[in-house]
mmCIF file of C-alpha atoms in Angstrom:
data_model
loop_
_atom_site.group_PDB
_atom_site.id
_atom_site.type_symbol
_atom_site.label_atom_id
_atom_site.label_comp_id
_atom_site.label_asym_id
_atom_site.label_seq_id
_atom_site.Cartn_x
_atom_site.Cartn_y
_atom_site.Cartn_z
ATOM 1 C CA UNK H 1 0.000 0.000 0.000
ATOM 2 C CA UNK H 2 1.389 3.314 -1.144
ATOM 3 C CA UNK H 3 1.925 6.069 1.940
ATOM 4 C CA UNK H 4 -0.467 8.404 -0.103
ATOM 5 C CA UNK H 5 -3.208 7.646 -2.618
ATOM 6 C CA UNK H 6 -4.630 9.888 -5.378
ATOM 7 C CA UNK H 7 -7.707 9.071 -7.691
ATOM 8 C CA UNK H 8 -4.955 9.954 -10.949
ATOM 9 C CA UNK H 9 -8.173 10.944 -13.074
ATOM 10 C CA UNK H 10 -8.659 12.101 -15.301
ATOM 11 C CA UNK H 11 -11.283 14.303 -13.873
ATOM 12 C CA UNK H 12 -13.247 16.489 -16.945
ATOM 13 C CA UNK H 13 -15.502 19.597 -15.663
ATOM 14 C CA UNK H 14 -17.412 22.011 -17.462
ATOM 15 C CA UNK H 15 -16.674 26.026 -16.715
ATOM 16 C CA UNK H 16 -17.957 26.837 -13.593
ATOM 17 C CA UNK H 17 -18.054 23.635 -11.528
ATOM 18 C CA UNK H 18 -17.071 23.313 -8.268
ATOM 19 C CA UNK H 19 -13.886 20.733 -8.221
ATOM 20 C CA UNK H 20 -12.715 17.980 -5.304
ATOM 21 C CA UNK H 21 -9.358 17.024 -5.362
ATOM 22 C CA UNK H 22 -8.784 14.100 -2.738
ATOM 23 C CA UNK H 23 -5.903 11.905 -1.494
ATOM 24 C CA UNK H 24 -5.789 9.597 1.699
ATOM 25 C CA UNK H 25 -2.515 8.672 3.864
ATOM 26 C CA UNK H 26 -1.973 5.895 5.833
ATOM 27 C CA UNK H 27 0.503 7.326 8.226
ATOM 28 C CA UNK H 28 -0.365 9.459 10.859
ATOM 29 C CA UNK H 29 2.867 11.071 11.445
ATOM 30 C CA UNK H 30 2.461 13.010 8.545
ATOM 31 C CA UNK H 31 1.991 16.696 9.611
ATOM 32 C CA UNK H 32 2.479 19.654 7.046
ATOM 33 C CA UNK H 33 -0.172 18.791 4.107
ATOM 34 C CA UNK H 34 0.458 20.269 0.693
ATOM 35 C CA UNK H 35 -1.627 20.875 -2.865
ATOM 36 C CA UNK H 36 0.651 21.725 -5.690
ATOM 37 C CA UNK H 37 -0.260 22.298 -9.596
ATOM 38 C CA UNK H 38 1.357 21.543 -12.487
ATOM 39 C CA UNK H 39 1.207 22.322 -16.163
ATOM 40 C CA UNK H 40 2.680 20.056 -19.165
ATOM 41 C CA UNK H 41 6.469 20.371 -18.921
ATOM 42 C CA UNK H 42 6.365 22.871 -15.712
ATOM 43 C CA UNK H 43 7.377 22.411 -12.290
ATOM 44 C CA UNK H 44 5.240 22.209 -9.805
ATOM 45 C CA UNK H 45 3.578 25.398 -8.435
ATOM 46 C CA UNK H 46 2.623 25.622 -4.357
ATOM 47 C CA UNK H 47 -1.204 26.130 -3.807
ATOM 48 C CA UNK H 48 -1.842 25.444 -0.724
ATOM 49 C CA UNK H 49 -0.536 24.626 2.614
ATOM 50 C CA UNK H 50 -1.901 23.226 5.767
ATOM 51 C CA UNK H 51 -0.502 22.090 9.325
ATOM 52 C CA UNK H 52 -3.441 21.861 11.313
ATOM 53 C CA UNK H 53 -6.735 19.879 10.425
ATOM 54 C CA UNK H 54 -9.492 22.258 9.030
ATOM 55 C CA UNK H 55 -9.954 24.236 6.400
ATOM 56 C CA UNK H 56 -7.831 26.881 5.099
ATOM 57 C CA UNK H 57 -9.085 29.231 1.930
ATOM 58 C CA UNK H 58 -6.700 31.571 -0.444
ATOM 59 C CA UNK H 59 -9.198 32.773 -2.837
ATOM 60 C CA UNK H 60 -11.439 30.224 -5.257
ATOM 61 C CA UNK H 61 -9.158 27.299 -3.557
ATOM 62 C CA UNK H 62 -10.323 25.244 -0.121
ATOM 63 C CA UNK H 63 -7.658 22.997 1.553
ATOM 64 C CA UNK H 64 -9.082 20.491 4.040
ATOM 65 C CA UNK H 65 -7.712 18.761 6.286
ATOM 66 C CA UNK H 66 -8.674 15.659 8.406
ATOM 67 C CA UNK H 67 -6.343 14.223 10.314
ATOM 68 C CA UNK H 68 -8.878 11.683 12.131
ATOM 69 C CA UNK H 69 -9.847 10.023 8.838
ATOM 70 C CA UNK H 70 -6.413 10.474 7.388
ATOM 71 C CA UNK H 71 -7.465 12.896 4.685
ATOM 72 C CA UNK H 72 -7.478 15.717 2.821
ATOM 73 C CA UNK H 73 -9.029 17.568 0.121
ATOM 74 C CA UNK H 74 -8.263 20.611 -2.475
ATOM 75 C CA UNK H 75 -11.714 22.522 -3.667
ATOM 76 C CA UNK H 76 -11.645 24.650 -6.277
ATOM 77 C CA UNK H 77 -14.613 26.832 -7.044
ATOM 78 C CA UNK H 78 -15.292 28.303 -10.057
ATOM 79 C CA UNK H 79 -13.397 26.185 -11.692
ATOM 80 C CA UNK H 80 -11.749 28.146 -15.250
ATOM 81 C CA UNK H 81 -10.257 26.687 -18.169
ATOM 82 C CA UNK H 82 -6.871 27.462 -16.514
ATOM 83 C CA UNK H 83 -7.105 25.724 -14.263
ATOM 84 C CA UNK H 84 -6.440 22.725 -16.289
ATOM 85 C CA UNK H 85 -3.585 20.945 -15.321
ATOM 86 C CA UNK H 86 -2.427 17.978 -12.800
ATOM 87 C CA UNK H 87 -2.932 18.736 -9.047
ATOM 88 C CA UNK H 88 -0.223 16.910 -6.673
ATOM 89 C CA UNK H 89 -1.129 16.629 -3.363
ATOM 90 C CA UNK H 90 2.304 16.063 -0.816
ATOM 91 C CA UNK H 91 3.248 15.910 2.917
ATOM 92 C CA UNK H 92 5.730 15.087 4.788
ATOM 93 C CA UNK H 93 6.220 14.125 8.569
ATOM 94 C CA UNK H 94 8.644 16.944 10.337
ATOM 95 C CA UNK H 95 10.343 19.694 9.876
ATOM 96 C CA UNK H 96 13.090 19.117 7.412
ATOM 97 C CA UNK H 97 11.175 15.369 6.398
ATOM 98 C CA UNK H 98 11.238 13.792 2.407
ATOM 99 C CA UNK H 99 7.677 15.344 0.800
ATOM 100 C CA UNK H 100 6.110 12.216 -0.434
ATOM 101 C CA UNK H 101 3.654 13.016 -3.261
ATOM 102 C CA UNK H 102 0.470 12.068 -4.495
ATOM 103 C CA UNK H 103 0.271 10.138 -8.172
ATOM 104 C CA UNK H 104 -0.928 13.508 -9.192
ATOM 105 C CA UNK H 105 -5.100 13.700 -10.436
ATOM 106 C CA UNK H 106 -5.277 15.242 -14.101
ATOM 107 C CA UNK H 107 -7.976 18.098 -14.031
ATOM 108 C CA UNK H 108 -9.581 19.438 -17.677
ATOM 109 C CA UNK H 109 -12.052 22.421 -17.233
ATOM 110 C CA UNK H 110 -13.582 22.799 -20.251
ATOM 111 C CA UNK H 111 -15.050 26.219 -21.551
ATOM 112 C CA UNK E 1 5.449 32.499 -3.064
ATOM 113 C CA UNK E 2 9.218 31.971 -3.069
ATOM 114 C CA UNK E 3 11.077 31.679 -6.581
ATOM 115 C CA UNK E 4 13.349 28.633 -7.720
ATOM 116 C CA UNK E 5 15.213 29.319 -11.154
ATOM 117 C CA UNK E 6 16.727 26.108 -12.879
ATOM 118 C CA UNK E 7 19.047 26.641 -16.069
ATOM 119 C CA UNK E 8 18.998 25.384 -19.005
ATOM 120 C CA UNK E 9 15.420 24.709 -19.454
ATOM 121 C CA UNK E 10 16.015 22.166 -21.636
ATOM 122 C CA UNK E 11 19.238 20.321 -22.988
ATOM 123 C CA UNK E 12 19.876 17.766 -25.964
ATOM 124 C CA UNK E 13 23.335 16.303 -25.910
ATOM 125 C CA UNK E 14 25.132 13.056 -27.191
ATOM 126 C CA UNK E 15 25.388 9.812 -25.321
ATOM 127 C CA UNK E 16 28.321 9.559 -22.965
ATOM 128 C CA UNK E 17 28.647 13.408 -22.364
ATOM 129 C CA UNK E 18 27.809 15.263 -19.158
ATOM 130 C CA UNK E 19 25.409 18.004 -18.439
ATOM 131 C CA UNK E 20 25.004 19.968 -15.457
ATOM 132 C CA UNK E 21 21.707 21.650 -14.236
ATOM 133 C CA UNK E 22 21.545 24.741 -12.058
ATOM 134 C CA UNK E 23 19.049 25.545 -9.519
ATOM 135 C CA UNK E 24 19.382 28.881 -7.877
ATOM 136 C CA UNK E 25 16.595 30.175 -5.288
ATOM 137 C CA UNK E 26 16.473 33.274 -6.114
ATOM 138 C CA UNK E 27 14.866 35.450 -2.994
ATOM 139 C CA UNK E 28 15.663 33.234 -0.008
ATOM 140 C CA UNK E 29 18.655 30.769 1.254
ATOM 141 C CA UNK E 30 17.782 27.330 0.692
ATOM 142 C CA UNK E 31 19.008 25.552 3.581
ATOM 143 C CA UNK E 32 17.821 21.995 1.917
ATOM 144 C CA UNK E 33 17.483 21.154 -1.689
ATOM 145 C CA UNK E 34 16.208 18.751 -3.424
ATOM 146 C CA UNK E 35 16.765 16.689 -6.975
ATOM 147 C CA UNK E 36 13.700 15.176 -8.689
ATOM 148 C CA UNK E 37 13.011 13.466 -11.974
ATOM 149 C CA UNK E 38 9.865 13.021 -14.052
ATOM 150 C CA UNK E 39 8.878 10.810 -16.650
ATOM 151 C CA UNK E 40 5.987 11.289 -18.901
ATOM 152 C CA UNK E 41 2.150 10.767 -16.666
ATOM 153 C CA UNK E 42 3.973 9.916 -13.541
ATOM 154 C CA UNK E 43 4.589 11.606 -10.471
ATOM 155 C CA UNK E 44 7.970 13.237 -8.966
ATOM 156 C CA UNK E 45 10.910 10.767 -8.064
ATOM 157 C CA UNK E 46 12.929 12.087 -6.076
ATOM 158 C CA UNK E 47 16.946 11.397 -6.290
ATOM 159 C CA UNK E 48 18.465 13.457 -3.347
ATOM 160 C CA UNK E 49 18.687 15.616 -0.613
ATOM 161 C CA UNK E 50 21.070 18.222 -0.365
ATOM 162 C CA UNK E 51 21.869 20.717 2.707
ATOM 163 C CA UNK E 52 24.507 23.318 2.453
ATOM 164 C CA UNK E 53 27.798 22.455 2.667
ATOM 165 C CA UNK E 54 27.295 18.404 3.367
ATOM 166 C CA UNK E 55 26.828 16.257 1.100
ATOM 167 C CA UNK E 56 24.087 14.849 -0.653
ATOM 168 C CA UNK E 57 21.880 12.438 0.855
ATOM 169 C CA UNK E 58 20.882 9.458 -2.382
ATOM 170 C CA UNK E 59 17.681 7.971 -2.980
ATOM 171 C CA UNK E 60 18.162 3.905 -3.065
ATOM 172 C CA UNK E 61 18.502 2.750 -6.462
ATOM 173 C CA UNK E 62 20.582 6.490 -7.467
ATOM 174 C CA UNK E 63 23.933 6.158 -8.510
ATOM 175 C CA UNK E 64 25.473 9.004 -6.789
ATOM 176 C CA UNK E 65 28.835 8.613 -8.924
ATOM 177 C CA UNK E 66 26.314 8.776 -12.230
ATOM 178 C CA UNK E 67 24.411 11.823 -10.645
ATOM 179 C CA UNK E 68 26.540 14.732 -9.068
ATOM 180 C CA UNK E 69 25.054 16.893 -6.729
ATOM 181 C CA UNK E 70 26.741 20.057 -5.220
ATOM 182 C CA UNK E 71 24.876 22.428 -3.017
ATOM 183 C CA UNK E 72 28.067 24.918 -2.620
ATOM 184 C CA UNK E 73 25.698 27.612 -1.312
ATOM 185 C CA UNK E 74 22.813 28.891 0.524
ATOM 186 C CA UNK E 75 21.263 29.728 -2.927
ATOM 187 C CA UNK E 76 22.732 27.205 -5.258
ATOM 188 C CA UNK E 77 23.164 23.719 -6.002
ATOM 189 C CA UNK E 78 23.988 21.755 -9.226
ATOM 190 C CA UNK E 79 23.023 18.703 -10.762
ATOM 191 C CA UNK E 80 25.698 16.602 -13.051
ATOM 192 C CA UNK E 81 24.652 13.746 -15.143
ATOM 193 C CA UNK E 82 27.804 12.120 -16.067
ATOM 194 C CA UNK E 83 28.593 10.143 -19.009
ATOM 195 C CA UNK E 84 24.835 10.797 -20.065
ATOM 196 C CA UNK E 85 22.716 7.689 -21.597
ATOM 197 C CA UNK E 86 19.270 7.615 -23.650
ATOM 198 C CA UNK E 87 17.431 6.054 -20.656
ATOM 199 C CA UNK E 88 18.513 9.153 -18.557
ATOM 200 C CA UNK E 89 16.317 11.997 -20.733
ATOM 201 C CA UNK E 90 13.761 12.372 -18.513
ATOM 202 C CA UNK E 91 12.105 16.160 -17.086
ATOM 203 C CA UNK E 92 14.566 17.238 -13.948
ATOM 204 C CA UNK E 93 12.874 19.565 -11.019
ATOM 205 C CA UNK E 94 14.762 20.590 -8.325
ATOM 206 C CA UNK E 95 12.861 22.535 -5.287
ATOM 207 C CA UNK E 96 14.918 24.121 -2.281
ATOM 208 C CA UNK E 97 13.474 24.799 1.674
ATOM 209 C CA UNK E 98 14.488 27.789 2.975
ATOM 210 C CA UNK E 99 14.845 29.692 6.596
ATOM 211 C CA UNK E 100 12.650 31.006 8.514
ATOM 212 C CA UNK E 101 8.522 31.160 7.815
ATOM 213 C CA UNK E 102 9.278 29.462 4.251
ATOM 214 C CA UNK E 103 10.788 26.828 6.281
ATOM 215 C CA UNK E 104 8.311 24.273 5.637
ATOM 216 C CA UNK E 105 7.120 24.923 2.536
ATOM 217 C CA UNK E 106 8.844 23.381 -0.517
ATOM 218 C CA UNK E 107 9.276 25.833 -3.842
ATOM 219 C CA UNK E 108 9.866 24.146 -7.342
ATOM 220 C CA UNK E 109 11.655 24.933 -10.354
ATOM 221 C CA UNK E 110 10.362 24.910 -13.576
ATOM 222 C CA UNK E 111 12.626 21.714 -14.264
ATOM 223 C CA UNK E 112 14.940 20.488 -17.184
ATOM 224 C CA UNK E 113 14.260 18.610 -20.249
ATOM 225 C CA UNK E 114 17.241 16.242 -20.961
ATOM 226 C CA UNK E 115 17.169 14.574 -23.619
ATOM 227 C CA UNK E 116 20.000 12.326 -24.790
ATOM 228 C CA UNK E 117 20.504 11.129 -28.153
#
């Protein structure tokens, strides 16, 4: 079993739609909870990041955290052609720890 | 957020030469970096760890003597691919943690196409 899980997609929206992005962990050390995006051929950009469970919201994005049920969650509202690209969710246990990713979900908004 | 700059962008060379990638953090000191590779629908692999001044911490299954890392400074470090094959073209993405409040956050490149012919 894989540390972290990701549904890889690929997830097709319309304009508009409200998007959730999900991945699961199995271990519960893991402590500092990331969302990253990433265009073809582009490194990946920091969304989003979390320590605490909850929610935490930085414009049309919503990272959720739940750290009883192991899991977290990346909403994007609105959701705009732009948005298209593959969304990496990451964590890692402590300060200075390895960032173990996600196997990335592919998002297409189409207009 | 904080900026990571990698140079060249993308690099075709012949088998058996070496190519070294840069990756410079531009607005902060990167205590920790770190080397990835990508291939094609798959997720990030990372290769090594790298603090400043020390040296670099492999992946198992990376030949360290095949990939050279030197993190000389708080804002650099280098990647070396040495004696370069086809199977090693892949997409390269470093990322760098710095002091301070960026501390635990984790900035990427844009990354390095290598291909090798």
């Amino acid at each position: 079993q894989k540390e972290v899980e990701q549904d890889p997609g690929p997830l097709s929206v319309p304009e508009g739609a409200i998007v959730s992005l999900n991945c699961t962990y199995s271990n519960s050390a893991f402590q500092y909870f990331m969302w990253y995006r990433q265009y073809s051929r582009k490194g990946p950009e920091l969304l989003m990041y979390t320590y605490s469970s909850g929610n935490k919201e930085d414009g049309r994005f919503t990272a959720q955290v739940d750290k009883s049920s192991k899991y977290i969650s990346l909403f994007i509202r609105d959701s705009q052609p732009s948005d298209s690209a593959t969304y990496l969710c990451a964590m890692y246990r402590n300060q200075g720890g390895k960032l173990i990713f996600g196997q990335g979900t592919e998002l297409s908004v189409k207009p | 957020g904080a900026v990571v700059s990698q140079h060249p962008s993308r690099v075709i060379c012949k088998s058996g030469t070496s190519v070294k990638i840069e990756c410079r953090s531009l607005d902060f000191q990167a205590t920790t970096m770190f080397w990835y590779r990508q291939f094609p629908k798959q997720s990030l692999m990372l290769m090594a760890t790298s603090n400043e001044g020390s040296k670099a911490t492999y992946e198992q299954g990376v030949e360290k003597d095949k990939f050279l890392i030197n993190h000389a400074s708080l804002t650099l470090s280098t990647l070396t691919v040495t004696s370069a094959h086809p199977e090693d073209s892949s997409f390269y993405i470093c990322s760098a943690r710095g002091r301070g409040p960026a501390y635990n956050e984790q900035f990427f490149g844009p990354g390095t196409r290598l291909t090798v012919l």
